[in-house]
Structures are given as C-alpha cells and as structure tokens.
Amino acid sequence: MAANRLYRKMSGGVTAPMGFKASGVRAGIKHSRPDLALIFSEMPARTTAIYTQNVVKGEHIAVCRKHLADNKCQAVVVNSGCANACVGPQGAKDAITMTKLAGRAMGIPHEDVLVCSTGTIGIRLPMAKIRAGVAAAAKTLEAGGGRAAAKAIMTTDTYHKEYALELNLGGRKVRIGGMAKGSGMIEPNMATMLAFITTDANVSASALSMCLKQAAEQSFNRVSVDGDQSCNDTVILMANGAAGTPLLTSRHSDWKKFSEAVQKVCHELAVMLIKDGEGATKFVKVSVHNARSNDEARAAARAIANSLLVKTSWFGGDPNWGRIIDAAGYSGAFFDSRKTDITFNGVAAVRNGQRSRGVSLKTLEKIYRKKEIAIDVNLKAGKGSHFVFTCDCSFDYVRINSEYMT
Amino acid sequence: MAANRLYRKMSGGVTAPMGFKASGVRAGIKHSRPDLALIFSEMPARTTAIYTQNVVKGEHIAVCRKHLADNKCQAVVVNSGCANACVGPQGAKDAITMTKLAGRAMGIPHEDVLVCSTGTIGIRLPMAKIRAGVAAAAKTLEAGGGRAAAKAIMTTDTYHKEYALELNLGGRKVRIGGMAKGSGMIEPNMATMLAFITTDANVSASALSMCLKQAAEQSFNRVSVDGDQSCNDTVILMANGAAGTPLLTSRHSDWKKFSEAVQKVCHELAVMLIKDGEGATKFVKVSVHNARSNDEARAAARAIANSLLVKTSWFGGDPNWGRIIDAAGYSGAFFDSRKTDITFNGVAAVRNGQRSRGVSLKTLEKIYRKKEIAIDVNLKAGKGSHFVFTCDCSFDYVRINSEYMT
C-alpha cells in the first residue's frame, strides 16, 4: 500500500469528489429503513464496472452492461431489500423501468443511468413504491448526500461504509470516494456486495477499467465472510473530471499514484465489509506463502478462510492450528505438511508441521482472544502467495441467517 | 438400492459376521470415555481400504498402506482422542508401535495389524496409556464386542453407529457388518470419518477392492456435514471367509448381490454419520439433475450442501430457495437460471427460475419444518446428475466447534 504522502484521507464517501450529488430515501421496499439511493454526476462520467461471476445474475447486471457500452454514465439508482433476481421476464423490464424513472426525474437519457439491486432473491420489485422512491430521491439529491446513500444500500449491514481521500494530480487536487454494502454472501471473485466509487479526476475509459480491475483484485476479490458468492455483486467506478485535471491514461506518470489511491479506497471498503460481516467478532487476514503457484496459494488461503471448523475455532478463541493445516491439505494445494510453518500474529504456532516448542498454548490463546488475527502459513513448496481477509463464524451468524425471512 | 429379498438386516456391527471379535476400552487418552478399540479376525482376512485425499495425512495411513501391500490383515487397532497427525517423525514410529503392541497381545505378526487414529491434530499419542489400553483390549476381545468397539471410536458423535445384514451366497448365509464414527470434518471424497466393515464371505482381493470403491462412491463420498475433509479418513473392509462360501470374484453370478449388500451397509452407516452430524437437526438429500455433466452436477450439489447460507436457512426453517439457486450459480456448473426447477420433498418451489405460482410460502415452510428434506434441482442443461447427503448448520454446530479443545 502506498505511503501517506501520496494521498490524504478525507471525510465522506461518493459525494466527496466534486460534481457528485447523492441521496437516500425510504421507498417502502423494506419496513422502515432507507432502501433507495441515487448517485448523480453533474456531467457524464467515464465509468467502468465489474460484476459477479455467478452464472445466476440479478437483472440489473444486463442493464448495466448495455448502458455501459459507451463507457459512460451520469447516475446510478440502487435499491436494497429486493435483489430483482429469479423473478422471470418482468425482472429485466423492471430494471430498465428503474433507469427510465431515474433518467426522467433527473433530466438525463435513461441510457446514462445504471441500476443496482440487493436483497432477497425471488421476489419482484414493488414498482409503485420504486416510482415514488425514485422521485423523492431525485428531489433530495445533494452534494453532501453520500452518507444518506450509503445508508440506503445497507441490508444486514450494521453500519454504513464510506471512505474518501484526496491526492494531487499534476498540481491539482482530485478526490476519490466510495461506499459499499455487505455483509453476508461474501466471497472472493466479486465478493458479495455493492460498491460505488466516484472521482473527479479525468481518466480515460481504458485506464479506468484497468484501474478498477487491479484494485478489486487486491481488495474485494480477497474478502470472504461465508464463502457464498452472490448473484448481484457489482462495483462501479465513475470519473467525472470535475476537478479539471488533464486526461489521465495508463501511460501518464501519475497513473500509478492514482491507481494506488483507488486501490486504497477499495481496500478500506473491503476491510469494512469484513469487519461488519454477519455476526463477525474477529477480523482475520489469512496469508499463504511459498505455495507451488499463486493459484494454489489462493486455493489454500480460501479453504482456510472458508473452513467452518477454522472459523468457529476463531470465534471460540481456540488456537486449533490442526484445522488450519487440515484445510490447506484439502484445498488442492500440494505441499509436504512436515515442512509447514504457521504463525499467529507473527508468533510461531507450527514449525515443520508440528507444534512449535517453546510457545505455550496460553500464548496462542492470548493471540486468539484479540480482535484482529494475522495467520501466515508457509508451505515451503514454491514461490506462490495469496492473502484473504475474513472473519469468524459466531452464534450470531447462524441467528441472522436462520431468522432472515425469505 | 437392492430390494429386501436380497438381504436381511440383523443386529450388531463388525462382530455380526462369523470369526470376528472386537473390544473397546478406556485407555485414558480421553477423560472418561472409551477410546481404544480392537477388531480381530480368527483367521487372516482379505482386506482393502480407502483413505483421505487430504495431502496432510494422519500417520496411521502410511502404516495401513504398507501392511496392506499383501491385501490381507487380521486385526485393526483404533484410538480416538488423538489423530496422531502433525506430530513429527515420532508419529510414524508410534503408529508402528501400536501395531506391534496389538500384534504381540494377540499373537499375530504386526504386519497383519492395521491402525487408525481419530481426534485432535498436533498432539502425540500417550504411548504408555496406549500400551496398557491395547493389552486390556486384547484381553476383552469377544464375539459380541462390536458395540463396545463402535463406542470406543466415537469423538463428538452422540451415539455409536453400527449396521449389519445377512444374505445368501450360493446357498450359504454370509454376513456383512460395519461401524463408523463422524461427525465433524465431514465432506465427500473420503468423508471425514472412520468406518470398518467386516464380512465372513470369501472374496477375492480385487473384487473386494472394487466392491469398496463402488460402495464408498455411493455412500461415504456423498456425505457432507461441514465441507471440511479430515486428514485421517479411512474405510477398511475385511473379508475372512469364515462362512465357508466359495471364493467370490467379480465374475461370479452372486457378485452384484454381494456388492449391493456392502453398499447397503455403507449407505446406512453414511446416513447415520449425517444424522449425527455436529449440531445437526435436519437430514437433507440434495440432488442435482440434468447438469451438463456428472462433474458439474456434483459441483452444484456440493456447493448447495456446503453453503452456510443454505444450511442456516434449513436450520431456521426458512424455505429460502434463492440461496440454493445462488449456490448452484457459483458452483462452476453452467446453466440458464431461467429454466431451473427446484422442488422441496417433491413440491415445486421454483419453476423456470422463479417462484412456483400456486404453491404458498406456508406450504414450503411446512416442508422445511420436517426432520428430513429432499431438495431436487433440475438445471435442464444436460444429462449429468449427482446427490449428496447433508445436514443443517445450527447454533450447536458453532457451540461444539468453538468449545472443542485443541
């Protein structure tokens, strides 16, 4: 991660950059919480997006793809409480209608409006409520509306998630802001969530696309709450150029700086997703080193992060490293367990495949009582490495997900 | 599964077949429960085994492989409470020592003794206790000792698991009996468990091996509690020929009948494993039909069976089919979700990718309150199919696995 001198954290989220407005309202899709958000740019913004790899897809995704054929948009309308997935042909029509309602309310072509939905699968959007909600959201758009929007996209999230920073590009300040929602169905490869990132920098379409892919690979694609990958995951990055900086391409000397700043915003949002994972009481970074390949390192890190036995041992504060080495063992990664080292927050728990002498169970238990645990697994089988951010599995995870209504 | 006329259920387990004795004692590896079992055949038995595919392996596995190079053995010594895995070079020595102790106590070559361990990873076998325990177990071997053995191999199992049946082979009665233990770290591909099957039929080594592979593929390889595959899984099938039947090969007309009977024993033991899965309150059969291939069907069935969101919805009695179709969607199976059908106990929940009209939520909730649920997913993408037996994820699963001591 880049050093602080490259960028400076600021308050706010998607409306921190110039030229963006947002709002969040109660449309009535959910009982009594805000459930409809708008993001609006005063001028068309170059825009790129990435989507879930689930073969089952929410209806908004096809609409986003179509409306982004020209790599630009000017607004995004988002609802929570209903995924608009698996509802038959009406779902696609409803998604398009949402863009039309939003476009009309803001006076822009509906092809410049993107749409996202999150919530329960299999129920139809209540279009009368959406209609009224979009109108209300358009009326309440404001330059400080980022927080209201961040609240309106929440589902089982316990707090809204925003992050913003500013940096200098060619002598001028530009800002990057973002918001995201979790918090179940979180798994790498377009982790289950929505995230919206805005910037007032002026960036070429291809540079923007490359930038988001790289940033997601280091952030959203490395988080896992429960191993379930949603059918609605979407990340959208909009660059409206309002800061007046010259066009940034990937050949520009400032490219790396900008790219790292976008990555920083994505990283912070991804970490918030995990910390607010359903029922999460612990934040864990699982790193696998020296696997035969990066792919095998990824497989091992994900197997460990998604192992129910490992997750419950984190919750219980039981430093049961046997479950960790076992999960690596069935991940598909190949290694000789007699050589494996494992550390917890840098303290050796396992050396060459067995309990580390001289490190007491008490010491390991003390580490496992911390809120943040770093687990490093050295397979000594090659040069591949990968890390994943994840959380434990608690009683509350089971409670939240067994009570959550269809 | 074969019809009843082919075989008849009988009481007992591994000592139901003639010529087998067994015992189970408290060696003191665990606090106050039986933890050491012996199975003994009065004559050498043709024997075959299958093992975990985890690259991390308990030390007993190498010893079993070596001692089964001649496809025969006469006894198995099993301990619970300690996996004898990830303990360094001493582990291999301890496993061999166990076979020597048992061989000496029973007066047979140690190469004719197999050894299995189950329990916590990373701690050494307490060999002084094992030594005394093996001696005590050898002294208490008896023809009715199957149940004591089945109890001594338990870990977090809440009850012992035995099954036996008899059938006619060429005019003579033969018996097949088995015992197994679960109940966490259960996942297809040598599900996490130990199982021991005995028969007094006379079966060729190659037929025995084929028979166990086929039976496991239809039973133990189709069960999943938590998706965690143990490093100690082992299934052993011993045929001692004590019934006096002629040698059975895979070309014999009775082969199919015998093979189906072995499969029945494995099936019953596998079902018991799931029903006693850690914290399980529901038994669920997930079948995927008409995937593009059997492999894709397996991937989809396993993704559904292992999805934490799906498992918690079973626990909560919430017929949330959206989570099921979502899990199939990220499994790697390819299909068009607009064509997918899903039934719960034969009742249509989803037709062509959307809620089945005319079937109320109440009806589905009523099915989800049952102790056994059959979920059938028709992907309409090809001819591949697969099924998996699994259970829900409850508060108790989290409790058991967050409290279980290292």
PDB file of C-alpha atoms in Angstrom, chain A residues 309 326, chain B residues 14 30 33-37 39 60 76-83 116-121 146-163 178-187 190-197 220 223 225-226 228-236 265-266 268-278 400-401 404:
ATOM      1  CA  LEU A 309     -14.128 -25.580  11.688  1.00  0.00           C
ATOM      2  CA  ASP A 326      -6.105 -29.739   7.506  1.00  0.00           C
TER       3      ASP A 326
ATOM      4  CA  VAL B  14     -18.398 -55.620  12.995  1.00  0.00           C
ATOM      5  CA  LYS B  30      -9.777 -39.089  26.613  1.00  0.00           C
ATOM      6  CA  ARG B  33     -14.814 -42.352  27.736  1.00  0.00           C
ATOM      7  CA  PRO B  34     -13.785 -45.489  25.877  1.00  0.00           C
ATOM      8  CA  ASP B  35     -11.079 -44.523  23.422  1.00  0.00           C
ATOM      9  CA  LEU B  36      -9.385 -47.688  22.171  1.00  0.00           C
ATOM     10  CA  ALA B  37     -10.931 -50.411  20.025  1.00  0.00           C
ATOM     11  CA  ILE B  39     -11.190 -55.725  15.737  1.00  0.00           C
ATOM     12  CA  HIS B  60      -1.679 -44.361  10.504  1.00  0.00           C
ATOM     13  CA  VAL B  76      -7.290 -53.385  13.430  1.00  0.00           C
ATOM     14  CA  VAL B  77      -6.409 -51.249  16.424  1.00  0.00           C
ATOM     15  CA  VAL B  78      -8.130 -47.869  16.608  1.00  0.00           C
ATOM     16  CA  ASN B  79      -7.812 -44.987  19.041  1.00  0.00           C
ATOM     17  CA  SER B  80      -9.954 -41.904  19.410  1.00  0.00           C
ATOM     18  CA  GLY B  81      -8.962 -38.680  21.162  1.00  0.00           C
ATOM     19  CA  CYS B  82      -5.748 -38.162  19.213  1.00  0.00           C
ATOM     20  CA  ALA B  83      -5.297 -38.015  15.439  1.00  0.00           C
ATOM     21  CA  CYS B 116      -6.357 -45.957  12.770  1.00  0.00           C
ATOM     22  CA  SER B 117      -6.397 -42.781  14.835  1.00  0.00           C
ATOM     23  CA  THR B 118      -9.002 -40.026  15.148  1.00  0.00           C
ATOM     24  CA  GLY B 119      -9.117 -36.957  17.335  1.00  0.00           C
ATOM     25  CA  THR B 120      -7.151 -33.781  17.817  1.00  0.00           C
ATOM     26  CA  ILE B 121      -4.392 -32.931  15.348  1.00  0.00           C
ATOM     27  CA  GLY B 146     -18.806 -54.958  18.164  1.00  0.00           C
ATOM     28  CA  ARG B 147     -20.802 -52.461  20.138  1.00  0.00           C
ATOM     29  CA  ALA B 148     -18.010 -51.769  22.641  1.00  0.00           C
ATOM     30  CA  ALA B 149     -15.669 -51.148  19.702  1.00  0.00           C
ATOM     31  CA  ALA B 150     -18.195 -48.855  17.999  1.00  0.00           C
ATOM     32  CA  LYS B 151     -18.415 -46.803  21.192  1.00  0.00           C
ATOM     33  CA  ALA B 152     -14.657 -46.556  21.638  1.00  0.00           C
ATOM     34  CA  ILE B 153     -14.064 -44.972  18.225  1.00  0.00           C
ATOM     35  CA  MET B 154     -16.501 -42.083  18.822  1.00  0.00           C
ATOM     36  CA  THR B 155     -15.271 -38.477  19.075  1.00  0.00           C
ATOM     37  CA  THR B 156     -18.044 -35.860  19.071  1.00  0.00           C
ATOM     38  CA  ASP B 157     -20.522 -38.497  17.924  1.00  0.00           C
ATOM     39  CA  THR B 158     -23.562 -38.563  20.178  1.00  0.00           C
ATOM     40  CA  TYR B 159     -24.292 -42.254  19.568  1.00  0.00           C
ATOM     41  CA  HIS B 160     -22.410 -45.260  18.240  1.00  0.00           C
ATOM     42  CA  LYS B 161     -23.050 -46.344  14.675  1.00  0.00           C
ATOM     43  CA  GLU B 162     -23.419 -49.967  13.638  1.00  0.00           C
ATOM     44  CA  TYR B 163     -25.225 -51.811  10.893  1.00  0.00           C
ATOM     45  CA  GLY B 178     -19.944 -52.315   9.954  1.00  0.00           C
ATOM     46  CA  MET B 179     -19.291 -49.488  12.343  1.00  0.00           C
ATOM     47  CA  ALA B 180     -18.391 -45.870  11.747  1.00  0.00           C
ATOM     48  CA  LYS B 181     -17.683 -42.644  13.520  1.00  0.00           C
ATOM     49  CA  GLY B 182     -18.230 -38.996  12.446  1.00  0.00           C
ATOM     50  CA  SER B 183     -19.141 -36.349  12.977  1.00  0.00           C
ATOM     51  CA  GLY B 184     -17.410 -33.042  12.169  1.00  0.00           C
ATOM     52  CA  MET B 185     -14.911 -32.531   9.331  1.00  0.00           C
ATOM     53  CA  ILE B 186     -17.295 -34.420   7.101  1.00  0.00           C
ATOM     54  CA  GLU B 187     -17.018 -33.865   3.377  1.00  0.00           C
ATOM     55  CA  MET B 190     -13.420 -39.868   1.772  1.00  0.00           C
ATOM     56  CA  ALA B 191     -15.717 -38.068   4.124  1.00  0.00           C
ATOM     57  CA  THR B 192     -14.143 -37.352   7.425  1.00  0.00           C
ATOM     58  CA  MET B 193     -14.627 -40.452   9.341  1.00  0.00           C
ATOM     59  CA  LEU B 194     -13.512 -43.935  10.141  1.00  0.00           C
ATOM     60  CA  ALA B 195     -15.567 -46.913   9.032  1.00  0.00           C
ATOM     61  CA  PHE B 196     -14.835 -50.605   9.419  1.00  0.00           C
ATOM     62  CA  ILE B 197     -16.751 -53.244   7.535  1.00  0.00           C
ATOM     63  CA  PHE B 220     -19.288 -42.091   2.210  1.00  0.00           C
ATOM     64  CA  VAL B 223     -21.976 -37.101   2.717  1.00  0.00           C
ATOM     65  CA  VAL B 225     -21.526 -32.070   7.379  1.00  0.00           C
ATOM     66  CA  ASP B 226     -19.331 -29.007   7.111  1.00  0.00           C
ATOM     67  CA  ASP B 228     -14.087 -29.957   5.970  1.00  0.00           C
ATOM     68  CA  GLN B 229     -12.210 -33.045   4.818  1.00  0.00           C
ATOM     69  CA  SER B 230     -10.146 -34.663   7.554  1.00  0.00           C
ATOM     70  CA  CYS B 231      -6.588 -35.844   7.197  1.00  0.00           C
ATOM     71  CA  ASN B 232      -7.387 -39.204   8.839  1.00  0.00           C
ATOM     72  CA  ASP B 233     -10.398 -40.586   6.944  1.00  0.00           C
ATOM     73  CA  THR B 234     -10.156 -44.306   6.467  1.00  0.00           C
ATOM     74  CA  VAL B 235     -12.558 -47.065   5.488  1.00  0.00           C
ATOM     75  CA  ILE B 236     -11.464 -50.680   5.884  1.00  0.00           C
ATOM     76  CA  VAL B 265     -24.120 -51.304   4.855  1.00  0.00           C
ATOM     77  CA  CYS B 266     -22.022 -48.321   3.745  1.00  0.00           C
ATOM     78  CA  GLU B 268     -26.723 -46.975   6.292  1.00  0.00           C
ATOM     79  CA  LEU B 269     -23.530 -46.006   8.104  1.00  0.00           C
ATOM     80  CA  ALA B 270     -23.164 -42.876   5.971  1.00  0.00           C
ATOM     81  CA  VAL B 271     -26.721 -41.810   6.721  1.00  0.00           C
ATOM     82  CA  MET B 272     -26.074 -42.309  10.435  1.00  0.00           C
ATOM     83  CA  LEU B 273     -22.998 -40.100  10.155  1.00  0.00           C
ATOM     84  CA  ILE B 274     -25.048 -37.267   8.736  1.00  0.00           C
ATOM     85  CA  LYS B 275     -27.945 -37.678  11.130  1.00  0.00           C
ATOM     86  CA  ASP B 276     -25.410 -37.419  13.938  1.00  0.00           C
ATOM     87  CA  GLY B 277     -23.529 -34.557  12.260  1.00  0.00           C
ATOM     88  CA  GLU B 278     -22.346 -31.992  14.750  1.00  0.00           C
ATOM     89  CA  ILE B 400     -19.449 -27.707  19.657  1.00  0.00           C
ATOM     90  CA  ASN B 401     -16.690 -26.415  17.428  1.00  0.00           C
ATOM     91  CA  TYR B 404     -13.812 -28.173  21.347  1.00  0.00           C
TER      92      TYR B 404
END
